C-alpha cells in the first residue's frame, strides 16, 4: 500500500462486493449530474460523505485529501461564473454583474459528483475494480492496460519520491534557486527512467510468456441483495427529496 493512493485498506467495507459500492457511487453520481443542482446536491454530498466516513470508516484525513484538489478546481471554475461582463449599447465602459446563482449551482453539483467518486476510490481497491470490470465483460485488453498503467504510475511516483528524498538530503532545496534547479533535474530525469522502466516491463512480460492476460489474486465476494435494495432505496429517496424540495420542476 502506497501513501499516495486514495484507497484506505482499513475501511470497514473493504470486504464488501465491489458491485454494491459501484452501484451506490455510480447511481448517486448519475443523480448528481442529471438532477438540477440545489438542495438535492447538498443531500448527495452529505450522504456520500457520511457513507465514506461514518459508514465505511474511511480516515477523514484521507477523504479530505482526495477532495482537496477537485474542490480547488471547482472554486476556480465557479469564480469565473460569478462575474458577468456586459457592454450595453451606447456605453463606453463594460459593466460587471455578480451572478451568484450560476456560481453556487456549479459548485454544489461539482461537490456532489466529486464526493461520489472519492467514496468509490477510498473504499474499493484496484484488484476489486478490475475483477468487477471482468465480470461485466469489459474488453480484456482494456483491463490489462489499466492494470499495467496503474502499476507503472505507482513505480514512477515511487521513483520520483526517491529522487526528491536524495535531493533533500543533499540540501537541494535549501534556497529558492536551488529548489527550482532540483525540480528541473527531477523532471528531466523522470522521462528517461520512465522509458527504461517501460522497456524492462515489456521484456519481463515477454520473458514470462505474456499472452494478453495477467492473473491477479482477488478473493471471492458475496453480493448482498439486501444491501443492493438499501442502495436503490437511498437513490429513490434522493429522487423523492428532489421532487419535494423542487416541486417537481427545474
PDB file of C-alpha atoms in Angstrom:
ATOM      1  CA  UNK A   1       0.000   0.000   0.000  1.00  0.00           C
ATOM      2  CA  UNK A   2       1.375   3.397  -1.012  1.00  0.00           C
ATOM      3  CA  UNK A   3       0.625   6.531   0.953  1.00  0.00           C
ATOM      4  CA  UNK A   4      -0.298   8.478  -2.187  1.00  0.00           C
ATOM      5  CA  UNK A   5      -3.200   6.140  -3.004  1.00  0.00           C
ATOM      6  CA  UNK A   6      -6.691   7.209  -2.034  1.00  0.00           C
ATOM      7  CA  UNK A   7      -7.805   3.692  -1.173  1.00  0.00           C
ATOM      8  CA  UNK A   8      -7.994   3.113   2.565  1.00  0.00           C
ATOM      9  CA  UNK A   9      -7.072  -0.542   3.302  1.00  0.00           C
ATOM     10  CA  UNK A  10      -8.533  -0.256   6.798  1.00  0.00           C
ATOM     11  CA  UNK A  11     -12.032   0.792   5.746  1.00  0.00           C
ATOM     12  CA  UNK A  12     -14.886  -1.308   7.108  1.00  0.00           C
ATOM     13  CA  UNK A  13     -16.379  -2.004   3.657  1.00  0.00           C
ATOM     14  CA  UNK A  14     -13.197  -3.368   2.088  1.00  0.00           C
ATOM     15  CA  UNK A  15     -14.662  -6.911   2.092  1.00  0.00           C
ATOM     16  CA  UNK A  16     -17.956  -5.911   0.514  1.00  0.00           C
ATOM     17  CA  UNK A  17     -18.711  -6.788  -3.080  1.00  0.00           C
ATOM     18  CA  UNK A  18     -17.412  -4.044  -5.419  1.00  0.00           C
ATOM     19  CA  UNK A  19     -20.711  -4.044  -7.311  1.00  0.00           C
ATOM     20  CA  UNK A  20     -22.510  -2.765  -4.217  1.00  0.00           C
ATOM     21  CA  UNK A  21     -20.173   0.210  -3.908  1.00  0.00           C
ATOM     22  CA  UNK A  22     -20.201   0.773  -7.683  1.00  0.00           C
ATOM     23  CA  UNK A  23     -24.000   0.912  -7.813  1.00  0.00           C
ATOM     24  CA  UNK A  24     -24.077   3.284  -4.840  1.00  0.00           C
ATOM     25  CA  UNK A  25     -21.405   5.632  -6.190  1.00  0.00           C
ATOM     26  CA  UNK A  26     -22.473   5.377  -9.842  1.00  0.00           C
ATOM     27  CA  UNK A  27     -26.168   5.853  -9.123  1.00  0.00           C
ATOM     28  CA  UNK A  28     -25.620   8.857  -6.883  1.00  0.00           C
ATOM     29  CA  UNK A  29     -23.208  10.305  -9.434  1.00  0.00           C
ATOM     30  CA  UNK A  30     -25.839   9.948 -12.167  1.00  0.00           C
ATOM     31  CA  UNK A  31     -28.382  11.685  -9.933  1.00  0.00           C
ATOM     32  CA  UNK A  32     -25.931  14.485  -9.113  1.00  0.00           C
ATOM     33  CA  UNK A  33     -25.419  15.140 -12.813  1.00  0.00           C
ATOM     34  CA  UNK A  34     -28.985  14.560 -14.023  1.00  0.00           C
ATOM     35  CA  UNK A  35     -30.966  16.398 -11.343  1.00  0.00           C
ATOM     36  CA  UNK A  36     -30.921  20.207 -11.244  1.00  0.00           C
ATOM     37  CA  UNK A  37     -28.474  21.498  -8.608  1.00  0.00           C
ATOM     38  CA  UNK A  38     -29.921  22.704  -5.366  1.00  0.00           C
ATOM     39  CA  UNK A  39     -30.753  21.119  -2.009  1.00  0.00           C
ATOM     40  CA  UNK A  40     -30.558  17.671  -3.598  1.00  0.00           C
ATOM     41  CA  UNK A  41     -26.895  18.276  -4.431  1.00  0.00           C
ATOM     42  CA  UNK A  42     -26.206  19.087  -0.794  1.00  0.00           C
ATOM     43  CA  UNK A  43     -28.125  15.933   0.161  1.00  0.00           C
ATOM     44  CA  UNK A  44     -25.937  13.803  -2.117  1.00  0.00           C
ATOM     45  CA  UNK A  45     -22.755  15.423  -0.815  1.00  0.00           C
ATOM     46  CA  UNK A  46     -23.690  14.788   2.815  1.00  0.00           C
ATOM     47  CA  UNK A  47     -24.942  11.259   2.090  1.00  0.00           C
ATOM     48  CA  UNK A  48     -21.774  10.136   0.298  1.00  0.00           C
ATOM     49  CA  UNK A  49     -19.541  11.796   2.878  1.00  0.00           C
ATOM     50  CA  UNK A  50     -21.429  10.048   5.664  1.00  0.00           C
ATOM     51  CA  UNK A  51     -21.249   6.741   3.783  1.00  0.00           C
ATOM     52  CA  UNK A  52     -17.475   7.045   3.436  1.00  0.00           C
ATOM     53  CA  UNK A  53     -16.505   8.470   6.827  1.00  0.00           C
ATOM     54  CA  UNK A  54     -19.233   7.112   9.120  1.00  0.00           C
ATOM     55  CA  UNK A  55     -20.309   4.007   7.191  1.00  0.00           C
ATOM     56  CA  UNK A  56     -17.067   2.659   5.734  1.00  0.00           C
ATOM     57  CA  UNK A  57     -14.946   4.306   8.444  1.00  0.00           C
ATOM     58  CA  UNK A  58     -12.545   5.804   5.920  1.00  0.00           C
ATOM     59  CA  UNK A  59      -9.974   8.017   7.620  1.00  0.00           C
ATOM     60  CA  UNK A  60     -11.297  11.551   7.347  1.00  0.00           C
ATOM     61  CA  UNK A  61      -7.789  12.853   6.567  1.00  0.00           C
ATOM     62  CA  UNK A  62      -7.634  10.593   3.506  1.00  0.00           C
ATOM     63  CA  UNK A  63     -11.124  11.564   2.409  1.00  0.00           C
ATOM     64  CA  UNK A  64     -10.410  15.281   2.720  1.00  0.00           C
ATOM     65  CA  UNK A  65      -7.090  14.821   0.903  1.00  0.00           C
ATOM     66  CA  UNK A  66      -8.972  13.275  -2.004  1.00  0.00           C
ATOM     67  CA  UNK A  67     -11.470  16.144  -2.066  1.00  0.00           C
ATOM     68  CA  UNK A  68      -8.844  18.886  -1.757  1.00  0.00           C
ATOM     69  CA  UNK A  69      -7.588  19.156  -5.358  1.00  0.00           C
ATOM     70  CA  UNK A  70     -11.010  18.780  -7.099  1.00  0.00           C
ATOM     71  CA  UNK A  71     -12.500  21.371  -4.757  1.00  0.00           C
ATOM     72  CA  UNK A  72      -9.751  23.799  -5.768  1.00  0.00           C
ATOM     73  CA  UNK A  73     -10.639  23.388  -9.441  1.00  0.00           C
ATOM     74  CA  UNK A  74     -14.328  23.780  -8.628  1.00  0.00           C
ATOM     75  CA  UNK A  75     -13.712  27.012  -6.734  1.00  0.00           C
ATOM     76  CA  UNK A  76     -11.717  28.470  -9.633  1.00  0.00           C
ATOM     77  CA  UNK A  77     -14.394  27.430 -12.120  1.00  0.00           C
ATOM     78  CA  UNK A  78     -17.215  28.855 -10.016  1.00  0.00           C
ATOM     79  CA  UNK A  79     -15.370  32.170  -9.656  1.00  0.00           C
ATOM     80  CA  UNK A  80     -15.252  32.501 -13.439  1.00  0.00           C
ATOM     81  CA  UNK A  81     -19.048  32.183 -13.491  1.00  0.00           C
ATOM     82  CA  UNK A  82     -19.505  34.590 -10.610  1.00  0.00           C
ATOM     83  CA  UNK A  83     -18.624  37.679 -12.672  1.00  0.00           C
ATOM     84  CA  UNK A  84     -20.560  38.543 -15.818  1.00  0.00           C
ATOM     85  CA  UNK A  85     -19.131  41.216 -18.162  1.00  0.00           C
ATOM     86  CA  UNK A  86     -21.571  43.089 -20.391  1.00  0.00           C
ATOM     87  CA  UNK A  87     -21.154  46.063 -22.748  1.00  0.00           C
ATOM     88  CA  UNK A  88     -24.539  47.788 -23.111  1.00  0.00           C
ATOM     89  CA  UNK A  89     -25.251  49.675 -26.296  1.00  0.00           C
ATOM     90  CA  UNK A  90     -24.223  53.298 -26.051  1.00  0.00           C
ATOM     91  CA  UNK A  91     -21.873  52.761 -23.105  1.00  0.00           C
ATOM     92  CA  UNK A  92     -18.115  53.205 -23.223  1.00  0.00           C
ATOM     93  CA  UNK A  93     -17.176  51.002 -20.278  1.00  0.00           C
ATOM     94  CA  UNK A  94     -18.370  47.446 -19.657  1.00  0.00           C
ATOM     95  CA  UNK A  95     -20.495  46.657 -16.651  1.00  0.00           C
ATOM     96  CA  UNK A  96     -19.688  43.918 -14.167  1.00  0.00           C
ATOM     97  CA  UNK A  97     -22.505  41.889 -12.656  1.00  0.00           C
ATOM     98  CA  UNK A  98     -22.232  39.258  -9.947  1.00  0.00           C
ATOM     99  CA  UNK A  99     -24.242  36.143 -10.842  1.00  0.00           C
ATOM    100  CA  UNK A 100     -24.446  34.152  -7.628  1.00  0.00           C
ATOM    101  CA  UNK A 101     -27.000  31.608  -8.819  1.00  0.00           C
ATOM    102  CA  UNK A 102     -24.876  30.053 -11.583  1.00  0.00           C
ATOM    103  CA  UNK A 103     -21.764  30.029  -9.414  1.00  0.00           C
ATOM    104  CA  UNK A 104     -23.180  28.181  -6.419  1.00  0.00           C
ATOM    105  CA  UNK A 105     -25.114  25.763  -8.615  1.00  0.00           C
ATOM    106  CA  UNK A 106     -21.948  24.692 -10.413  1.00  0.00           C
ATOM    107  CA  UNK A 107     -20.094  24.439  -7.117  1.00  0.00           C
ATOM    108  CA  UNK A 108     -22.798  22.334  -5.461  1.00  0.00           C
ATOM    109  CA  UNK A 109     -23.143  19.960  -8.400  1.00  0.00           C
ATOM    110  CA  UNK A 110     -19.379  19.547  -8.660  1.00  0.00           C
ATOM    111  CA  UNK A 111     -19.013  18.850  -4.930  1.00  0.00           C
ATOM    112  CA  UNK A 112     -21.794  16.263  -5.036  1.00  0.00           C
ATOM    113  CA  UNK A 113     -20.322  14.452  -8.037  1.00  0.00           C
ATOM    114  CA  UNK A 114     -16.807  14.561  -6.582  1.00  0.00           C
ATOM    115  CA  UNK A 115     -17.947  13.063  -3.284  1.00  0.00           C
ATOM    116  CA  UNK A 116     -19.327  10.048  -5.177  1.00  0.00           C
ATOM    117  CA  UNK A 117     -16.010   9.443  -6.934  1.00  0.00           C
ATOM    118  CA  UNK A 118     -13.942   9.902  -3.761  1.00  0.00           C
ATOM    119  CA  UNK A 119     -16.212   7.479  -1.904  1.00  0.00           C
ATOM    120  CA  UNK A 120     -15.603   4.786  -4.509  1.00  0.00           C
ATOM    121  CA  UNK A 121     -11.861   5.480  -4.686  1.00  0.00           C
ATOM    122  CA  UNK A 122     -11.366   5.293  -0.918  1.00  0.00           C
ATOM    123  CA  UNK A 123     -13.434   2.132  -0.368  1.00  0.00           C
ATOM    124  CA  UNK A 124     -12.593  -0.004  -3.427  1.00  0.00           C
ATOM    125  CA  UNK A 125      -9.161  -1.401  -4.255  1.00  0.00           C
ATOM    126  CA  UNK A 126      -7.834  -1.646  -7.791  1.00  0.00           C
ATOM    127  CA  UNK A 127      -7.880  -5.503  -7.858  1.00  0.00           C
ATOM    128  CA  UNK A 128     -11.552  -5.449  -6.824  1.00  0.00           C
ATOM    129  CA  UNK A 129     -12.296  -2.884  -9.514  1.00  0.00           C
ATOM    130  CA  UNK A 130     -10.534  -4.953 -12.179  1.00  0.00           C
ATOM    131  CA  UNK A 131     -12.384  -8.098 -11.143  1.00  0.00           C
ATOM    132  CA  UNK A 132     -15.669  -6.193 -11.391  1.00  0.00           C
ATOM    133  CA  UNK A 133     -14.777  -4.973 -14.888  1.00  0.00           C
ATOM    134  CA  UNK A 134     -14.022  -8.550 -15.960  1.00  0.00           C
ATOM    135  CA  UNK A 135     -17.385  -9.738 -14.609  1.00  0.00           C
ATOM    136  CA  UNK A 136     -19.272  -7.132 -16.621  1.00  0.00           C
ATOM    137  CA  UNK A 137     -17.408  -8.311 -19.743  1.00  0.00           C
ATOM    138  CA  UNK A 138     -15.161  -5.289 -20.168  1.00  0.00           C
ATOM    139  CA  UNK A 139     -12.665  -5.931 -23.008  1.00  0.00           C
ATOM    140  CA  UNK A 140      -9.680  -7.803 -21.639  1.00  0.00           C
ATOM    141  CA  UNK A 141      -7.122  -5.557 -23.330  1.00  0.00           C
ATOM    142  CA  UNK A 142      -8.658  -2.516 -21.619  1.00  0.00           C
ATOM    143  CA  UNK A 143      -8.489  -4.199 -18.196  1.00  0.00           C
ATOM    144  CA  UNK A 144      -4.869  -5.224 -18.758  1.00  0.00           C
ATOM    145  CA  UNK A 145      -3.970  -1.733 -19.950  1.00  0.00           C
ATOM    146  CA  UNK A 146      -5.486  -0.209 -16.815  1.00  0.00           C
ATOM    147  CA  UNK A 147      -3.596  -2.657 -14.609  1.00  0.00           C
ATOM    148  CA  UNK A 148      -0.250  -2.005 -16.300  1.00  0.00           C
ATOM    149  CA  UNK A 149      -0.815   1.759 -16.265  1.00  0.00           C
ATOM    150  CA  UNK A 150      -1.669   1.613 -12.571  1.00  0.00           C
ATOM    151  CA  UNK A 151       1.479  -0.316 -11.687  1.00  0.00           C
ATOM    152  CA  UNK A 152       3.584   1.891 -13.947  1.00  0.00           C
ATOM    153  CA  UNK A 153       2.224   5.072 -12.346  1.00  0.00           C
ATOM    154  CA  UNK A 154       2.939   3.749  -8.852  1.00  0.00           C
ATOM    155  CA  UNK A 155       6.501   2.841  -9.830  1.00  0.00           C
ATOM    156  CA  UNK A 156       7.054   6.233 -11.415  1.00  0.00           C
ATOM    157  CA  UNK A 157       5.740   8.055  -8.340  1.00  0.00           C
ATOM    158  CA  UNK A 158       7.956   5.949  -6.107  1.00  0.00           C
ATOM    159  CA  UNK A 159      10.980   6.790  -8.266  1.00  0.00           C
ATOM    160  CA  UNK A 160      10.158  10.500  -8.092  1.00  0.00           C
ATOM    161  CA  UNK A 161       9.855  10.279  -4.315  1.00  0.00           C
ATOM    162  CA  UNK A 162      13.252   8.573  -4.036  1.00  0.00           C
ATOM    163  CA  UNK A 163      14.943  11.188  -6.226  1.00  0.00           C
ATOM    164  CA  UNK A 164      13.358  14.028  -4.286  1.00  0.00           C
ATOM    165  CA  UNK A 165      14.457  12.500  -0.974  1.00  0.00           C
ATOM    166  CA  UNK A 166      18.034  12.184  -2.248  1.00  0.00           C
ATOM    167  CA  UNK A 167      17.957  15.821  -3.352  1.00  0.00           C
ATOM    168  CA  UNK A 168      16.666  16.978   0.018  1.00  0.00           C
ATOM    169  CA  UNK A 169      19.404  15.051   1.827  1.00  0.00           C
ATOM    170  CA  UNK A 170      21.944  16.908  -0.336  1.00  0.00           C
ATOM    171  CA  UNK A 171      20.332  20.280   0.536  1.00  0.00           C
ATOM    172  CA  UNK A 172      18.927  20.588  -2.961  1.00  0.00           C
ATOM    173  CA  UNK A 173      16.011  22.658  -1.678  1.00  0.00           C
ATOM    174  CA  UNK A 174      17.935  24.928   0.684  1.00  0.00           C
ATOM    175  CA  UNK A 175      17.154  28.076  -1.277  1.00  0.00           C
ATOM    176  CA  UNK A 176      14.576  29.043  -3.855  1.00  0.00           C
ATOM    177  CA  UNK A 177      17.114  28.975  -6.686  1.00  0.00           C
ATOM    178  CA  UNK A 178      18.452  25.540  -5.789  1.00  0.00           C
ATOM    179  CA  UNK A 179      14.883  24.322  -5.291  1.00  0.00           C
ATOM    180  CA  UNK A 180      13.902  25.273  -8.855  1.00  0.00           C
ATOM    181  CA  UNK A 181      17.094  23.690 -10.160  1.00  0.00           C
ATOM    182  CA  UNK A 182      16.397  20.477  -8.258  1.00  0.00           C
ATOM    183  CA  UNK A 183      12.835  20.347  -9.592  1.00  0.00           C
ATOM    184  CA  UNK A 184      14.135  20.799 -13.151  1.00  0.00           C
ATOM    185  CA  UNK A 185      16.643  17.988 -12.668  1.00  0.00           C
ATOM    186  CA  UNK A 186      13.913  15.804 -11.171  1.00  0.00           C
ATOM    187  CA  UNK A 187      11.579  16.373 -14.130  1.00  0.00           C
ATOM    188  CA  UNK A 188      14.418  15.781 -16.603  1.00  0.00           C
ATOM    189  CA  UNK A 189      15.487  12.507 -15.020  1.00  0.00           C
ATOM    190  CA  UNK A 190      11.978  11.066 -14.777  1.00  0.00           C
ATOM    191  CA  UNK A 191      11.455  10.792 -18.555  1.00  0.00           C
ATOM    192  CA  UNK A 192      14.437   8.505 -19.355  1.00  0.00           C
ATOM    193  CA  UNK A 193      13.789   6.482 -16.190  1.00  0.00           C
ATOM    194  CA  UNK A 194      10.143   6.008 -17.107  1.00  0.00           C
ATOM    195  CA  UNK A 195      11.046   4.912 -20.645  1.00  0.00           C
ATOM    196  CA  UNK A 196      13.625   2.485 -19.270  1.00  0.00           C
ATOM    197  CA  UNK A 197      11.079   1.093 -16.809  1.00  0.00           C
ATOM    198  CA  UNK A 198       8.549   0.610 -19.624  1.00  0.00           C
ATOM    199  CA  UNK A 199      11.097  -1.270 -21.753  1.00  0.00           C
ATOM    200  CA  UNK A 200      12.059  -3.519 -18.841  1.00  0.00           C
ATOM    201  CA  UNK A 201       8.387  -4.162 -18.076  1.00  0.00           C
ATOM    202  CA  UNK A 202       7.747  -5.210 -21.676  1.00  0.00           C
ATOM    203  CA  UNK A 203      10.750  -7.531 -21.748  1.00  0.00           C
ATOM    204  CA  UNK A 204       9.760  -9.067 -18.426  1.00  0.00           C
ATOM    205  CA  UNK A 205       6.246  -9.801 -19.655  1.00  0.00           C
ATOM    206  CA  UNK A 206       7.548 -11.332 -22.884  1.00  0.00           C
ATOM    207  CA  UNK A 207      10.033 -13.498 -20.968  1.00  0.00           C
ATOM    208  CA  UNK A 208       7.181 -14.855 -18.839  1.00  0.00           C
ATOM    209  CA  UNK A 209       5.082 -15.765 -21.854  1.00  0.00           C
ATOM    210  CA  UNK A 210       2.590 -12.944 -21.647  1.00  0.00           C
ATOM    211  CA  UNK A 211      -0.350 -13.625 -23.969  1.00  0.00           C
ATOM    212  CA  UNK A 212      -2.676 -10.760 -23.126  1.00  0.00           C
ATOM    213  CA  UNK A 213      -3.884 -11.838 -19.700  1.00  0.00           C
ATOM    214  CA  UNK A 214      -2.428 -11.303 -16.218  1.00  0.00           C
ATOM    215  CA  UNK A 215      -3.766 -13.431 -13.408  1.00  0.00           C
ATOM    216  CA  UNK A 216      -4.442 -11.383 -10.276  1.00  0.00           C
ATOM    217  CA  UNK A 217      -5.496 -12.856  -6.951  1.00  0.00           C
ATOM    218  CA  UNK A 218      -8.860 -11.438  -5.976  1.00  0.00           C
ATOM    219  CA  UNK A 219     -10.887 -13.014  -3.165  1.00  0.00           C
ATOM    220  CA  UNK A 220     -14.446 -14.018  -3.933  1.00  0.00           C
ATOM    221  CA  UNK A 221     -17.043 -11.509  -2.736  1.00  0.00           C
ATOM    222  CA  UNK A 222     -20.660 -12.370  -1.980  1.00  0.00           C
ATOM    223  CA  UNK A 223     -23.197  -9.961  -3.429  1.00  0.00           C
ATOM    224  CA  UNK A 224     -25.811  -8.996  -0.852  1.00  0.00           C
ATOM    225  CA  UNK A 225     -29.190  -8.297  -2.407  1.00  0.00           C
ATOM    226  CA  UNK A 226     -30.395  -6.690   0.821  1.00  0.00           C
ATOM    227  CA  UNK A 227     -27.570  -4.147   0.549  1.00  0.00           C
ATOM    228  CA  UNK A 228     -28.412  -3.575  -3.117  1.00  0.00           C
ATOM    229  CA  UNK A 229     -32.023  -2.963  -2.119  1.00  0.00           C
ATOM    230  CA  UNK A 230     -30.915  -0.446   0.516  1.00  0.00           C
ATOM    231  CA  UNK A 231     -28.752   1.333  -2.069  1.00  0.00           C
ATOM    232  CA  UNK A 232     -31.616   1.561  -4.543  1.00  0.00           C
ATOM    233  CA  UNK A 233     -33.888   2.737  -1.726  1.00  0.00           C
ATOM    234  CA  UNK A 234     -31.452   5.546  -0.906  1.00  0.00           C
ATOM    235  CA  UNK A 235     -31.385   6.613  -4.531  1.00  0.00           C
ATOM    236  CA  UNK A 236     -35.191   6.562  -4.743  1.00  0.00           C
ATOM    237  CA  UNK A 237     -35.298   8.649  -1.559  1.00  0.00           C
ATOM    238  CA  UNK A 238     -32.907  11.108  -3.198  1.00  0.00           C
ATOM    239  CA  UNK A 239     -35.231  11.482  -6.181  1.00  0.00           C
ATOM    240  CA  UNK A 240     -38.200  11.930  -3.813  1.00  0.00           C
ATOM    241  CA  UNK A 241     -36.264  14.559  -1.852  1.00  0.00           C
ATOM    242  CA  UNK A 242     -35.609  16.485  -5.068  1.00  0.00           C
ATOM    243  CA  UNK A 243     -39.253  16.246  -6.081  1.00  0.00           C
ATOM    244  CA  UNK A 244     -40.367  17.610  -2.702  1.00  0.00           C
ATOM    245  CA  UNK A 245     -37.819  20.432  -2.457  1.00  0.00           C
ATOM    246  CA  UNK A 246     -38.075  21.500  -6.118  1.00  0.00           C
ATOM    247  CA  UNK A 247     -41.767  20.890  -6.507  1.00  0.00           C
ATOM    248  CA  UNK A 248     -41.085  18.554  -9.420  1.00  0.00           C
ATOM    249  CA  UNK A 249     -39.729  21.354 -11.554  1.00  0.00           C
ATOM    250  CA  UNK A 250     -36.399  22.954 -12.511  1.00  0.00           C
TER     251      UNK A 250
END
